PDB file of C-alpha atoms and ligand atoms in Angstrom:
ATOM      1  CA  MET Q   1       0.272   5.983   5.769  1.00  0.00           C
ATOM      2  CA  SER Q   2      -1.652   7.782   8.467  1.00  0.00           C
ATOM      3  CA  HIS Q   3      -4.435   5.900  10.200  1.00  0.00           C
ATOM      4  CA  LEU Q   4      -5.604   9.036  11.975  1.00  0.00           C
ATOM      5  CA  LYS Q   5      -7.552  11.787  10.239  1.00  0.00           C
ATOM      6  CA  SER Q   6      -7.957  14.466  12.898  1.00  0.00           C
ATOM      7  CA  ILE Q   7      -8.683  15.149  16.530  1.00  0.00           C
ATOM      8  CA  ASP Q   8     -12.332  14.420  17.255  1.00  0.00           C
ATOM      9  CA  HIS Q   9     -12.513  15.664  20.828  1.00  0.00           C
ATOM     10  CA  VAL Q  10     -10.439  16.323  23.922  1.00  0.00           C
ATOM     11  CA  THR Q  11     -11.721  15.388  27.369  1.00  0.00           C
ATOM     12  CA  TYR Q  12     -10.693  17.410  30.414  1.00  0.00           C
ATOM     13  CA  ALA Q  13     -11.287  16.259  33.990  1.00  0.00           C
ATOM     14  CA  CYS Q  14     -12.450  19.055  36.295  1.00  0.00           C
ATOM     15  CA  GLU Q  15     -12.004  19.221  40.052  1.00  0.00           C
ATOM     16  CA  LYS Q  16     -15.161  19.066  42.152  1.00  0.00           C
ATOM     17  CA  GLY Q  17     -17.259  22.211  41.732  1.00  0.00           C
ATOM     18  CA  MET Q  18     -15.208  23.493  38.782  1.00  0.00           C
ATOM     19  CA  ILE Q  19     -17.133  22.215  35.733  1.00  0.00           C
ATOM     20  CA  GLU Q  20     -19.272  25.378  35.505  1.00  0.00           C
ATOM     21  CA  LYS Q  21     -16.249  27.652  35.560  1.00  0.00           C
ATOM     22  CA  TRP Q  22     -14.568  25.679  32.794  1.00  0.00           C
ATOM     23  CA  ALA Q  23     -17.823  25.601  30.817  1.00  0.00           C
ATOM     24  CA  TRP Q  24     -17.873  29.405  31.050  1.00  0.00           C
ATOM     25  CA  PHE Q  25     -14.271  29.497  29.811  1.00  0.00           C
ATOM     26  CA  HIS Q  26     -14.870  27.235  26.819  1.00  0.00           C
ATOM     27  CA  ILE Q  27     -18.199  28.875  25.901  1.00  0.00           C
ATOM     28  CA  GLU Q  28     -17.641  32.577  26.614  1.00  0.00           C
ATOM     29  CA  VAL Q  29     -13.878  32.907  26.127  1.00  0.00           C
ATOM     30  CA  GLU Q  30     -13.252  30.376  23.360  1.00  0.00           C
ATOM     31  CA  GLY Q  31     -16.648  30.580  21.667  1.00  0.00           C
ATOM     32  CA  GLY Q  32     -17.751  26.952  21.936  1.00  0.00           C
ATOM     33  CA  THR Q  33     -21.380  25.833  22.056  1.00  0.00           C
ATOM     34  CA  LEU Q  34     -22.798  23.572  24.760  1.00  0.00           C
ATOM     35  CA  ILE Q  35     -24.526  20.792  22.824  1.00  0.00           C
ATOM     36  CA  LYS Q  36     -25.098  18.180  25.530  1.00  0.00           C
ATOM     37  CA  ARG Q  37     -25.228  18.236  29.309  1.00  0.00           C
ATOM     38  CA  ILE Q  38     -25.425  15.070  31.401  1.00  0.00           C
ATOM     39  CA  ASP Q  39     -25.285  15.762  35.129  1.00  0.00           C
ATOM     40  CA  ASP Q  40     -25.121  12.149  36.267  1.00  0.00           C
ATOM     41  CA  VAL Q  41     -24.165   9.364  33.874  1.00  0.00           C
ATOM     42  CA  ASN Q  42     -24.807   6.625  36.417  1.00  0.00           C
ATOM     43  CA  PRO Q  43     -27.480   7.704  38.943  1.00  0.00           C
ATOM     44  CA  ASP Q  44     -27.616   4.301  40.664  1.00  0.00           C
ATOM     45  CA  GLY Q  45     -23.865   3.687  40.718  1.00  0.00           C
ATOM     46  CA  LYS Q  46     -21.509   3.791  43.681  1.00  0.00           C
ATOM     47  CA  SER Q  47     -19.803   6.633  41.870  1.00  0.00           C
ATOM     48  CA  SER Q  48     -20.531   8.590  38.731  1.00  0.00           C
ATOM     49  CA  MET Q  49     -19.608  11.671  36.739  1.00  0.00           C
ATOM     50  CA  LYS Q  50     -20.946  14.651  34.834  1.00  0.00           C
ATOM     51  CA  ILE Q  51     -20.246  15.016  31.100  1.00  0.00           C
ATOM     52  CA  TRP Q  52     -20.809  18.295  29.303  1.00  0.00           C
ATOM     53  CA  CYS Q  53     -20.035  18.511  25.582  1.00  0.00           C
ATOM     54  CA  ILE Q  54     -18.878  21.726  23.932  1.00  0.00           C
ATOM     55  CA  ASP Q  55     -18.684  21.934  20.171  1.00  0.00           C
ATOM     56  CA  TYR Q  56     -16.400  24.108  18.045  1.00  0.00           C
ATOM     57  CA  GLY Q  57     -17.547  22.976  14.613  1.00  0.00           C
ATOM     58  CA  ASN Q  58     -14.490  20.932  13.647  1.00  0.00           C
ATOM     59  CA  PHE Q  59     -13.866  19.271  17.004  1.00  0.00           C
ATOM     60  CA  GLY Q  60     -15.286  19.123  20.499  1.00  0.00           C
ATOM     61  CA  ILE Q  61     -14.272  19.433  24.117  1.00  0.00           C
ATOM     62  CA  ALA Q  62     -15.855  17.226  26.766  1.00  0.00           C
ATOM     63  CA  LEU Q  63     -15.740  18.315  30.392  1.00  0.00           C
ATOM     64  CA  ILE Q  64     -16.105  15.659  33.058  1.00  0.00           C
ATOM     65  CA  GLU Q  65     -16.430  16.009  36.843  1.00  0.00           C
ATOM     66  CA  GLY Q  66     -16.526  13.166  39.354  1.00  0.00           C
ATOM     67  CA  ILE Q  67     -19.510  12.341  41.586  1.00  0.00           C
ATOM     68  CA  ASP Q  68     -18.362  10.442  44.678  1.00  0.00           C
ATOM     69  CA  ARG Q  69     -20.844   8.268  46.612  1.00  0.00           C
ATOM     70  CA  GLU Q  70     -19.862   5.045  48.441  1.00  0.00           C
ATOM     71  CA  GLU Q  71     -16.823   5.016  46.193  1.00  0.00           C
ATOM     72  CA  LYS Q  72     -14.528   7.720  44.897  1.00  0.00           C
ATOM     73  CA  SER Q  73     -15.200   8.458  41.243  1.00  0.00           C
ATOM     74  CA  GLN Q  74     -12.367   7.604  38.864  1.00  0.00           C
ATOM     75  CA  VAL Q  75     -12.616  11.227  37.674  1.00  0.00           C
ATOM     76  CA  THR Q  76     -11.910  12.443  41.229  1.00  0.00           C
ATOM     77  CA  ALA Q  77      -8.987   9.994  41.386  1.00  0.00           C
ATOM     78  CA  PHE Q  78      -7.720  11.504  38.137  1.00  0.00           C
ATOM     79  CA  THR Q  79      -7.925  15.153  39.269  1.00  0.00           C
ATOM     80  CA  ASP Q  80      -6.457  14.268  42.696  1.00  0.00           C
ATOM     81  CA  LEU Q  81      -3.348  13.164  40.835  1.00  0.00           C
ATOM     82  CA  HIS Q  82      -3.209  15.506  37.834  1.00  0.00           C
ATOM     83  CA  GLY Q  83      -4.986  18.653  39.028  1.00  0.00           C
ATOM     84  CA  ASP Q  84      -7.919  20.681  37.753  1.00  0.00           C
ATOM     85  CA  HIS Q  85      -8.826  20.671  34.040  1.00  0.00           C
ATOM     86  CA  SER Q  86      -6.269  17.991  33.258  1.00  0.00           C
ATOM     87  CA  CYS Q  87      -6.450  16.153  29.958  1.00  0.00           C
ATOM     88  CA  GLN Q  88      -7.860  12.671  30.525  1.00  0.00           C
ATOM     89  CA  HIS Q  89      -8.091  11.557  26.911  1.00  0.00           C
ATOM     90  CA  VAL Q  90      -7.793  12.752  23.357  1.00  0.00           C
ATOM     91  CA  ALA Q  91     -10.034  11.047  20.779  1.00  0.00           C
ATOM     92  CA  TYR Q  92      -8.639  10.572  17.289  1.00  0.00           C
ATOM     93  CA  ASP Q  93     -10.905  10.186  14.292  1.00  0.00           C
ATOM     94  CA  CYS Q  94      -9.671   7.242  12.173  1.00  0.00           C
ATOM     95  CA  TYR Q  95     -10.053   6.612   8.452  1.00  0.00           C
ATOM     96  CA  SER Q  96     -11.014   3.032   9.377  1.00  0.00           C
ATOM     97  CA  LEU Q  97     -11.322   2.190  13.052  1.00  0.00           C
ATOM     98  CA  ASP Q  98     -11.369  -1.564  12.436  1.00  0.00           C
ATOM     99  CA  LYS Q  99      -8.250  -1.489  10.256  1.00  0.00           C
ATOM    100  CA  PHE Q 100      -6.395   0.681  12.754  1.00  0.00           C
ATOM    101  CA  ILE Q 101      -7.297  -1.601  15.669  1.00  0.00           C
ATOM    102  CA  ALA Q 102      -6.155  -4.709  13.802  1.00  0.00           C
ATOM    103  CA  HIS Q 103      -2.878  -2.988  12.875  1.00  0.00           C
ATOM    104  CA  MET Q 104      -2.307  -1.601  16.383  1.00  0.00           C
ATOM    105  CA  LYS Q 105      -2.874  -5.026  17.960  1.00  0.00           C
ATOM    106  CA  THR Q 106      -0.260  -6.652  15.738  1.00  0.00           C
ATOM    107  CA  LEU Q 107       2.256  -4.151  17.111  1.00  0.00           C
ATOM    108  CA  GLY Q 108       1.398  -4.906  20.747  1.00  0.00           C
ATOM    109  CA  GLY Q 109      -1.462  -2.507  21.577  1.00  0.00           C
ATOM    110  CA  HIS Q 110      -4.081  -3.300  24.211  1.00  0.00           C
ATOM    111  CA  PRO Q 111      -7.608  -1.912  24.024  1.00  0.00           C
ATOM    112  CA  ARG Q 112      -9.337  -1.232  27.350  1.00  0.00           C
ATOM    113  CA  GLY Q 113     -12.472  -2.976  26.088  1.00  0.00           C
ATOM    114  CA  ASP Q 114     -14.501  -3.829  23.012  1.00  0.00           C
ATOM    115  CA  VAL Q 115     -15.472  -1.401  20.291  1.00  0.00           C
ATOM    116  CA  ILE Q 116     -18.577   0.478  21.367  1.00  0.00           C
ATOM    117  CA  ILE Q 117     -21.230   2.131  19.236  1.00  0.00           C
ATOM    118  CA  GLN Q 118     -23.048   4.893  21.079  1.00  0.00           C
ATOM    119  CA  ASP Q 119     -23.980   8.546  21.104  1.00  0.00           C
ATOM    120  CA  ASP Q 120     -21.199  10.230  23.078  1.00  0.00           C
ATOM    121  CA  GLY Q 121     -22.922  13.604  23.197  1.00  0.00           C
ATOM    122  CA  PHE Q 122     -21.341  14.807  19.955  1.00  0.00           C
ATOM    123  CA  GLY Q 123     -23.325  12.247  17.940  1.00  0.00           C
ATOM    124  CA  ILE Q 124     -23.281   8.570  17.109  1.00  0.00           C
ATOM    125  CA  LEU Q 125     -19.872   6.948  16.647  1.00  0.00           C
ATOM    126  CA  LYS Q 126     -17.814   3.792  16.870  1.00  0.00           C
ATOM    127  CA  GLN Q 127     -15.148   4.089  19.514  1.00  0.00           C
ATOM    128  CA  MET Q 128     -12.392   2.132  21.201  1.00  0.00           C
ATOM    129  CA  PHE Q 129     -10.729   3.166  24.438  1.00  0.00           C
ATOM    130  CA  ALA Q 130      -7.171   2.049  24.995  1.00  0.00           C
ATOM    131  CA  LYS Q 131      -5.500   1.191  28.272  1.00  0.00           C
ATOM    132  CA  GLY Q 132      -3.461   3.947  29.856  1.00  0.00           C
ATOM    133  CA  PHE Q 133      -0.243   5.243  28.319  1.00  0.00           C
ATOM    134  CA  ALA Q 134       1.358   4.702  31.725  1.00  0.00           C
ATOM    135  CA  SER Q 135       0.914   1.513  33.709  1.00  0.00           C
ATOM    136  CA  GLY Q 136      -0.840   1.781  37.063  1.00  0.00           C
ATOM    137  CA  HIS Q 137      -4.321   2.601  38.412  1.00  0.00           C
ATOM    138  CA  ALA Q 138      -6.710   2.616  35.432  1.00  0.00           C
ATOM    139  CA  GLY Q 139      -8.576   5.691  36.687  1.00  0.00           C
ATOM    140  CA  GLU Q 140      -5.416   7.763  37.007  1.00  0.00           C
ATOM    141  CA  ALA Q 141      -3.925   7.086  33.591  1.00  0.00           C
ATOM    142  CA  THR Q 142      -4.209   9.255  30.504  1.00  0.00           C
ATOM    143  CA  PHE Q 143      -5.340   7.192  27.530  1.00  0.00           C
ATOM    144  CA  PRO Q 144      -6.235   7.582  23.863  1.00  0.00           C
ATOM    145  CA  GLU Q 145      -9.626   6.978  22.304  1.00  0.00           C
ATOM    146  CA  TYR Q 146      -9.870   6.011  18.628  1.00  0.00           C
ATOM    147  CA  CYS Q 147     -13.154   6.583  16.858  1.00  0.00           C
ATOM    148  CA  GLU Q 148     -14.968   6.723  13.557  1.00  0.00           C
ATOM    149  CA  ARG Q 149     -18.041   8.806  12.879  1.00  0.00           C
ATOM    150  CA  PRO Q 150     -20.517   8.033  10.107  1.00  0.00           C
ATOM    151  CA  ARG Q 151     -19.668   9.833   6.863  1.00  0.00           C
ATOM    152  CA  ASN Q 152     -23.187   9.794   5.445  1.00  0.00           C
ATOM    153  CA  ALA Q 153     -26.802   9.109   6.326  1.00  0.00           C
ATOM    154  CA  SER Q 154     -26.643   5.429   5.408  1.00  0.00           C
ATOM    155  CA  GLU Q 155     -23.579   4.820   7.612  1.00  0.00           C
ATOM    156  CA  ALA Q 156     -25.337   6.701  10.406  1.00  0.00           C
ATOM    157  CA  ARG Q 157     -28.411   4.496  10.006  1.00  0.00           C
ATOM    158  CA  ASP Q 158     -26.262   1.330  10.119  1.00  0.00           C
ATOM    159  CA  MET Q 159     -24.549   2.541  13.289  1.00  0.00           C
ATOM    160  CA  GLU Q 160     -27.889   3.427  14.877  1.00  0.00           C
ATOM    161  CA  ILE Q 161     -29.226  -0.067  14.158  1.00  0.00           C
ATOM    162  CA  THR Q 162     -26.139  -1.699  15.684  1.00  0.00           C
ATOM    163  CA  PHE Q 163     -26.279   0.779  18.575  1.00  0.00           C
ATOM    164  CA  SER Q 164     -29.871  -0.194  19.375  1.00  0.00           C
ATOM    165  CA  GLU Q 165     -28.892  -3.879  19.355  1.00  0.00           C
ATOM    166  CA  MET Q 166     -25.838  -3.729  21.584  1.00  0.00           C
ATOM    167  CA  ALA Q 167     -25.545  -3.148  25.304  1.00  0.00           C
ATOM    168  CA  GLY Q 168     -22.714  -0.677  25.212  1.00  0.00           C
ATOM    169  CA  GLU Q 169     -20.729   0.315  28.232  1.00  0.00           C
ATOM    170  CA  GLY Q 170     -18.959   3.633  28.090  1.00  0.00           C
ATOM    171  CA  PHE Q 171     -15.401   4.301  29.151  1.00  0.00           C
ATOM    172  CA  TYR Q 172     -16.526   4.950  32.726  1.00  0.00           C
ATOM    173  CA  ALA Q 173     -17.712   1.355  33.056  1.00  0.00           C
ATOM    174  CA  GLN Q 174     -14.684  -0.058  31.226  1.00  0.00           C
ATOM    175  CA  VAL Q 175     -12.245   1.831  33.454  1.00  0.00           C
ATOM    176  CA  GLN Q 176     -14.283   0.948  36.571  1.00  0.00           C
ATOM    177  CA  LYS Q 177     -13.991  -2.745  35.642  1.00  0.00           C
ATOM    178  CA  ALA Q 178     -10.229  -2.396  35.214  1.00  0.00           C
ATOM    179  CA  ILE Q 179      -9.949  -0.753  38.656  1.00  0.00           C
ATOM    180  CA  GLU Q 180     -11.973  -3.570  40.249  1.00  0.00           C
ATOM    181  CA  GLU Q 181      -9.843  -6.178  38.504  1.00  0.00           C
ATOM    182  CA  ASN Q 182      -6.682  -4.314  39.438  1.00  0.00           C
ATOM    183  CA  ASP Q 183      -5.612  -4.227  35.800  1.00  0.00           C
ATOM    184  CA  THR Q 184      -2.567  -1.973  35.783  1.00  0.00           C
ATOM    185  CA  THR Q 185      -1.146  -2.952  32.387  1.00  0.00           C
ATOM    186  CA  PRO Q 186      -0.435  -0.202  29.864  1.00  0.00           C
ATOM    187  CA  PHE Q 187      -1.622   0.363  26.277  1.00  0.00           C
ATOM    188  CA  PHE Q 188       1.826  -0.429  24.871  1.00  0.00           C
ATOM    189  CA  ASP Q 189       4.667  -2.235  26.605  1.00  0.00           C
ATOM    190  CA  PHE Q 190       6.945  -1.899  23.527  1.00  0.00           C
ATOM    191  CA  LYS Q 191       7.742  -5.632  23.541  1.00  0.00           C
ATOM    192  CA  LYS Q 192       7.036  -5.705  19.801  1.00  0.00           C
ATOM    193  CA  MET Q 193       9.155  -2.675  18.988  1.00  0.00           C
ATOM    194  CA  PRO Q 194      12.151  -4.009  17.017  1.00  0.00           C
ATOM    195  CA  THR Q 195      15.363  -3.597  18.956  1.00  0.00           C
ATOM    196  CA  ASP Q 196      17.039  -2.320  15.792  1.00  0.00           C
ATOM    197  CA  TRP Q 197      14.371   0.322  15.024  1.00  0.00           C
ATOM    198  CA  SER Q 198      15.878   3.701  14.349  1.00  0.00           C
ATOM    199  CA  VAL Q 199      14.236   7.092  14.071  1.00  0.00           C
ATOM    200  CA  PRO Q 200      13.562   7.833  10.372  1.00  0.00           C
ATOM    201  CA  PRO Q 201      15.040  10.916   8.755  1.00  0.00           C
ATOM    202  CA  VAL Q 202      13.061  14.128   8.968  1.00  0.00           C
ATOM    203  CA  GLN Q 203      10.896  14.626   5.835  1.00  0.00           C
ATOM    204  CA  GLU Q 204       9.315  17.676   4.201  1.00  0.00           C
ATOM    205  CA  LYS Q 205       5.683  18.103   5.254  1.00  0.00           C
ATOM    206  CA  THR Q 206       3.455  17.314   2.289  1.00  0.00           C
ATOM    207  CA  GLY Q 207      -0.154  17.975   1.413  1.00  0.00           C
ATOM    208  CA  ALA Q 208      -0.467  21.033   3.664  1.00  0.00           C
TER     209      ALA Q 208
HETATM  210 FE1  FE2 I   1     -14.129  10.500  24.383  1.00  0.00          FE
END
């Protein structure tokens, strides 16, 4: 059974000075709509980033660009390694975020931090960021996000109430903490993968 419903959004890291060019590309070439623009997520921080959200109706693209002050932004660290407009994370919409997280943990998965409820620019949601797919510097790793958006007005209201009661830290803060703590462990180390697991046979695609 699939825990994941669809792709919610894809986040690309832009090299310094490039976010406008990529916004032009996603808006004018691909036909997306800019629905949120934050030019400094952490004005008092030692480093920060821009986040611009572009909507396509069924999914979104977030563009991020590092702002370096006393410290190099993790987004700059990411583009230094991977290049301009490199995919930092893909967010998957889950049927049940809580059920997926519980299941994933039993198989050896490591979240980057707690579940957060916030407005990520595309709207209110519950989200969990995982540690990087590859081990190493937390700011340089590509990672998945798992999320769940409210399906109706009453779920949205519940999330908004919880949101207003919790001091959420976004992925920037979670990754920053991991860098400071020198946490280089990956999302999955495969220790719980059975040694006798074999690739299942190919099956006909159903429900298309
Ligand atoms: Fe995200």
